[in-house]
């Protein structure tokens, strides 16, 4: 993992150069601990080590970028890792879970009903040597870690910063880091996830809540991890035109949304826009071979 691998790419050509739009390629950090996940894990892992824990335990679905990132980063930092996975154990494990096991993670499969009761899981598995990381790294520590995504490169000249929103932890971090002239726009990848607004505000101080930000709910493509032929086509286009690989759960919807908003006149023509490539490319392995050109 080397944050010097992260760079800013000009993708103005993808919208016919009508706008000044760049992308922060945080996907290049590492193929597994990619994009925002490494940033969100920083303080949880540091705290676990500082408190003498041997193990970090967390939660996620069978394709979770957070699970596989925790498995690898935990191992690198000398911690054991445990993942509580949503749903019964399938006959064939997803590539994500296979990787997690290879990285040394112990997996426990829990029914969807039980998965929704995280406190119960934590209580039933109490262990003084374990530190728990919330699902998706959601929490103030996750957001504080994500803050530094805006300081790897000089991002002060951008007035609009656009990111994908799952749990909203990264977006909260970007809001915390934003300068006075900057607005953070989040593209929600879940359908009708109106409560995300509250979830993000919970991670902000009274002062930070008054900063400029907006969540947009129009680009979920049917819901979490749902996709359409148009979205796949868009992903292949972005790759063939600019060699920007996107994942179908988060960053494809993010970029599609950003360009669609641009075409609808959402941004001032003199705006300088930065889109955050938050990684997640490992999830594309769930596609049939040949669906994507990259
Ligand atoms: C997890 C993830 C997100 C969502 O981050 P949140 O902090 O949960 O909103 C966005 N993009 C990618 C690629 C991710 O893996």
Coordinates of C-alpha atoms and ligand atoms in Angstrom, one line a residue:
X1 CA 0.0 0.0 0.0
X2 CA 1.5 3.2 -1.1
X3 CA -0.4 6.5 -1.1
X4 CA 2.1 7.8 -3.6
X5 CA 0.3 5.6 -6.2
X6 CA -2.8 7.9 -5.9
X7 CA -3.0 10.5 -8.5
X8 CA -5.4 13.0 -10.1
X9 CA -6.5 12.4 -13.7
X10 CA -8.2 14.9 -16.0
X11 CA -11.4 13.4 -17.4
X12 CA -12.9 16.5 -18.9
X13 CA -12.8 14.8 -22.3
X14 CA -15.4 12.3 -21.1
X15 CA -18.0 15.1 -21.0
X16 CA -16.8 16.7 -24.2
X17 CA -14.6 19.2 -22.3
X18 CA -17.7 21.3 -21.4
X19 CA -16.5 21.2 -17.8
X20 CA -13.3 21.0 -15.9
X21 CA -13.6 17.6 -14.2
X22 CA -10.8 15.6 -12.6
X23 CA -10.8 12.3 -10.8
X24 CA -8.8 11.3 -7.7
X25 CA -7.6 7.8 -8.5
X26 CA -7.6 6.4 -5.0
X27 CA -8.4 3.0 -6.6
X28 CA -4.7 2.7 -7.4
X29 CA -3.7 2.5 -3.8
X30 CA -3.9 -1.3 -3.8
X31 CA -6.0 -3.9 -5.7
X32 CA -7.6 -5.2 -2.4
X33 CA -7.3 -2.4 0.2
X34 CA -8.4 0.1 -2.4
X35 CA -9.9 3.5 -2.4
X36 CA -11.6 4.7 0.7
X37 CA -11.4 1.5 2.7
X38 CA -7.8 1.9 3.8
X39 CA -8.5 5.4 4.9
X40 CA -11.6 4.4 6.9
X41 CA -9.8 1.6 8.6
X42 CA -6.8 3.7 9.7
X43 CA -8.0 4.8 13.1
X44 CA -9.9 1.7 14.0
X45 CA -6.8 -0.4 13.4
X46 CA -4.5 2.1 15.2
X47 CA -6.8 2.1 18.2
X48 CA -7.0 -1.7 18.3
X49 CA -3.2 -1.9 18.3
X50 CA -2.8 1.0 20.8
X51 CA -5.2 -0.9 23.1
X52 CA -3.3 -4.1 22.9
X53 CA -6.0 -6.0 21.0
X54 CA -4.9 -9.1 18.9
X55 CA -7.9 -9.2 16.6
X56 CA -10.3 -7.0 14.7
X57 CA -13.8 -8.2 14.0
X58 CA -16.2 -6.7 11.6
X59 CA -19.3 -7.3 9.4
X60 CA -20.2 -7.4 5.8
X61 CA -21.9 -9.0 2.8
X62 CA -20.4 -11.7 0.6
X63 CA -19.0 -9.2 -1.9
X64 CA -18.0 -6.6 0.7
X65 CA -15.0 -4.4 -0.2
X66 CA -14.8 -3.6 3.5
X67 CA -14.5 -7.3 4.5
X68 CA -11.7 -8.1 2.1
X69 CA -9.9 -4.8 2.8
X70 CA -10.0 -5.5 6.6
X71 CA -8.7 -9.0 6.0
X72 CA -5.6 -7.8 4.2
X73 CA -4.9 -4.6 6.1
X74 CA -5.4 -6.3 9.4
X75 CA -2.9 -9.0 8.4
X76 CA -0.4 -6.5 7.3
X77 CA -0.7 -4.7 10.6
X78 CA -0.2 -8.0 12.5
X79 CA -3.8 -8.5 13.7
X80 CA -6.0 -11.5 13.4
X81 CA -9.2 -10.8 11.6
X82 CA -12.8 -12.1 12.0
X83 CA -15.6 -11.4 9.6
X84 CA -19.3 -11.9 10.3
X85 CA -20.9 -12.4 6.9
X86 CA -24.6 -11.7 6.0
X87 CA -26.5 -14.8 4.9
X88 CA -26.0 -18.6 5.1
X89 CA -22.8 -20.0 3.9
X90 CA -23.1 -20.6 0.1
X91 CA -21.8 -23.8 -1.6
X92 CA -19.5 -21.7 -3.7
X93 CA -17.8 -18.8 -1.9
X94 CA -17.5 -15.5 -3.7
X95 CA -14.1 -14.4 -4.9
X96 CA -14.2 -11.7 -2.2
X97 CA -14.7 -14.2 0.6
X98 CA -12.2 -16.7 -0.8
X99 CA -9.6 -13.8 -0.8
X100 CA -10.6 -12.9 2.8
X101 CA -9.9 -16.5 3.9
X102 CA -6.6 -16.5 2.1
X103 CA -5.7 -13.4 3.9
X104 CA -6.3 -15.3 7.1
X105 CA -9.7 -14.0 8.1
X106 CA -12.0 -16.3 10.0
X107 CA -15.5 -16.1 8.6
X108 CA -18.8 -16.7 10.5
X109 CA -22.0 -16.8 8.5
X110 CA -25.1 -15.4 10.1
X111 CA -28.7 -15.3 8.9
X112 CA -30.0 -12.1 7.5
X113 CA -32.2 -11.7 10.6
X114 CA -29.3 -12.2 13.0
X115 CA -27.0 -10.0 11.0
X116 CA -29.3 -7.0 11.6
X117 CA -28.8 -7.4 15.3
X118 CA -25.1 -6.5 15.6
X119 CA -25.2 -5.8 19.3
X120 CA -26.3 -9.4 19.9
X121 CA -23.5 -10.7 17.7
X122 CA -21.0 -8.6 19.7
X123 CA -22.4 -9.7 23.0
X124 CA -22.4 -13.4 22.0
X125 CA -18.8 -13.2 20.9
X126 CA -17.4 -11.0 23.7
X127 CA -13.6 -11.3 23.8
X128 CA -11.3 -8.8 25.6
X129 CA -8.7 -9.3 22.8
X130 CA -11.1 -8.2 20.1
X131 CA -11.8 -4.8 18.7
X132 CA -15.0 -4.4 16.8
X133 CA -15.2 -2.3 13.6
X134 CA -18.7 -1.3 12.6
X135 CA -20.0 -2.5 9.2
X136 CA -18.5 -0.4 6.4
X137 CA -16.3 1.3 8.9
X138 CA -19.2 3.6 9.7
X139 CA -18.4 5.9 12.6
X140 CA -16.5 9.0 13.6
X141 CA -13.2 7.1 13.5
X142 CA -14.0 6.0 9.9
X143 CA -14.9 9.5 8.9
X144 CA -11.8 11.0 10.6
X145 CA -9.7 8.5 8.6
X146 CA -11.4 9.4 5.4
X147 CA -10.7 13.1 5.9
X148 CA -7.1 12.6 4.8
X149 CA -8.3 11.5 1.3
X150 CA -8.4 15.2 0.4
X151 CA -4.8 15.9 1.6
X152 CA -2.9 13.2 -0.4
X153 CA -2.8 15.7 -3.3
X154 CA -3.4 19.4 -3.4
X155 CA -7.2 19.6 -3.8
X156 CA -7.7 23.2 -2.7
X157 CA -8.4 24.5 -6.2
X158 CA -11.6 22.4 -6.6
X159 CA -14.9 24.0 -5.6
X160 CA -17.0 20.8 -6.1
X161 CA -16.1 17.4 -4.8
X162 CA -18.3 14.4 -5.7
X163 CA -18.2 11.0 -4.1
X164 CA -20.3 7.8 -3.9
X165 CA -22.3 7.2 -0.7
X166 CA -22.9 3.8 0.9
X167 CA -22.8 4.2 4.7
X168 CA -21.9 7.9 4.2
X169 CA -18.7 7.6 6.3
X170 CA -16.4 8.7 3.5
X171 CA -18.7 11.6 2.6
X172 CA -18.8 12.7 6.3
X173 CA -15.0 12.7 6.2
X174 CA -14.8 14.8 3.0
X175 CA -17.3 17.3 4.6
X176 CA -15.0 17.5 7.6
X177 CA -12.0 18.1 5.4
X178 CA -13.7 20.5 3.0
X179 CA -12.6 24.1 2.7
X180 CA -14.9 27.0 2.9
X181 CA -15.3 27.4 -0.9
X182 CA -15.9 23.7 -1.4
X183 CA -19.2 21.8 -1.7
X184 CA -19.4 18.0 -1.2
X185 CA -21.9 16.2 -3.3
X186 CA -22.7 12.6 -2.6
X187 CA -24.3 10.1 -5.0
X188 CA -26.3 7.6 -3.0
X189 CA -26.1 4.0 -4.4
X190 CA -29.0 2.7 -2.3
X191 CA -32.6 3.1 -3.4
X192 CA -34.6 5.7 -1.4
X193 CA -32.1 5.7 1.4
X194 CA -33.4 8.9 2.8
X195 CA -32.0 8.1 6.3
X196 CA -28.5 8.5 5.0
X197 CA -28.8 12.2 5.6
X198 CA -29.2 11.7 9.3
X199 CA -26.5 9.0 9.3
X200 CA -24.0 11.4 7.9
X201 CA -25.0 14.3 10.1
X202 CA -24.5 12.0 13.2
X203 CA -20.8 11.9 12.3
X204 CA -20.5 15.7 12.0
X205 CA -20.0 18.4 14.7
X206 CA -22.5 21.2 14.9
X207 CA -20.1 23.4 13.0
X208 CA -19.5 20.8 10.3
X209 CA -23.2 20.2 9.7
X210 CA -23.4 23.8 8.5
X211 CA -20.9 23.2 5.7
X212 CA -22.0 22.9 2.1
X213 CA -23.1 19.4 1.1
X214 CA -25.9 17.7 -0.8
X215 CA -26.9 14.0 -1.3
X216 CA -28.4 13.0 -4.6
X217 CA -30.7 10.0 -4.8
X218 CA -31.4 9.7 -8.5
X219 CA -28.6 7.3 -9.6
X220 CA -29.1 4.1 -7.7
X221 CA -30.0 2.1 -10.9
X222 CA -32.6 0.1 -9.1
X223 CA -30.8 -0.3 -5.7
X224 CA -27.7 -1.5 -4.0
X225 CA -25.5 -3.5 -6.4
X226 CA -28.3 -3.5 -9.1
X227 CA -27.2 -2.5 -12.6
X228 CA -28.6 -2.0 -16.1
X229 CA -27.1 -2.6 -19.5
X230 CA -26.7 1.1 -19.9
X231 CA -24.5 1.2 -16.8
X232 CA -22.3 -1.6 -18.1
X233 CA -22.0 0.2 -21.4
X234 CA -21.0 3.4 -19.6
X235 CA -18.3 1.5 -17.7
X236 CA -16.8 0.1 -20.8
X237 CA -17.0 3.5 -22.5
X238 CA -15.1 5.1 -19.6
X239 CA -12.4 2.5 -19.8
X240 CA -12.0 2.6 -23.6
X241 CA -12.0 6.4 -23.7
X242 CA -9.9 7.3 -20.7
X243 CA -8.7 4.0 -19.1
X244 CA -10.7 4.7 -16.0
X245 CA -11.9 1.3 -14.6
X246 CA -15.1 1.6 -12.5
X247 CA -16.9 -0.8 -10.2
X248 CA -20.6 -1.3 -10.7
X249 CA -21.7 -0.9 -7.1
X250 CA -20.3 2.6 -6.4
X251 CA -18.0 4.4 -8.8
X252 CA -19.9 3.7 -12.1
X253 CA -23.1 5.2 -10.5
X254 CA -21.0 8.1 -9.2
X255 CA -19.5 9.0 -12.6
X256 CA -22.7 8.4 -14.5
X257 CA -24.4 10.7 -12.0
X258 CA -21.8 13.3 -12.2
X259 CA -21.9 13.5 -16.0
X260 CA -25.7 13.4 -16.1
X261 CA -25.9 16.3 -13.6
X262 CA -23.3 18.1 -15.7
X263 CA -25.4 17.7 -18.9
X264 CA -28.4 19.0 -17.0
X265 CA -26.6 22.2 -16.1
X266 CA -26.1 21.4 -12.4
X267 CA -22.6 22.9 -12.3
X268 CA -21.3 26.4 -13.1
X269 CA -19.2 26.2 -16.3
X270 CA -16.3 27.7 -14.5
X271 CA -16.4 25.1 -11.7
X272 CA -13.5 22.9 -11.0
X273 CA -14.9 19.5 -10.1
X274 CA -13.1 16.6 -8.4
X275 CA -14.7 13.1 -8.5
X276 CA -13.4 10.6 -5.9
X277 CA -12.6 7.2 -7.3
X278 CA -13.1 5.2 -4.1
X279 CA -11.9 1.9 -5.5
X280 CA -13.9 -1.3 -5.1
X281 CA -12.8 -2.9 -8.4
X282 CA -12.5 -6.4 -6.9
X283 CA -16.3 -6.6 -6.8
X284 CA -16.4 -6.7 -10.6
X285 CA -15.3 -10.3 -10.4
X286 CA -18.9 -11.2 -9.8
X287 CA -19.6 -10.5 -13.5
X288 CA -19.6 -13.1 -16.2
X289 CA -16.3 -13.0 -18.2
X290 CA -16.5 -10.7 -21.2
X291 CA -19.1 -8.4 -19.7
X292 CA -16.5 -5.8 -19.1
X293 CA -13.6 -5.0 -21.4
X294 CA -11.2 -4.5 -18.5
Ligands
LIG1 C1 -17.4 1.2 0.5 C2 -17.4 2.0 -0.7 C3 -18.0 3.2 -0.9 C4 -18.9 3.8 0.2 O1 -18.3 4.3 1.2 P1 -19.1 4.8 2.5 O2 -18.1 5.4 3.4 O3 -19.7 3.5 3.1 O4 -20.2 5.7 2.1 C5 -17.8 3.9 -2.0 N1 -17.0 3.5 -3.0 C6 -16.4 2.3 -3.0 C7 -15.7 1.8 -4.1 C8 -16.6 1.5 -1.8 O5 -16.0 0.3 -1.8

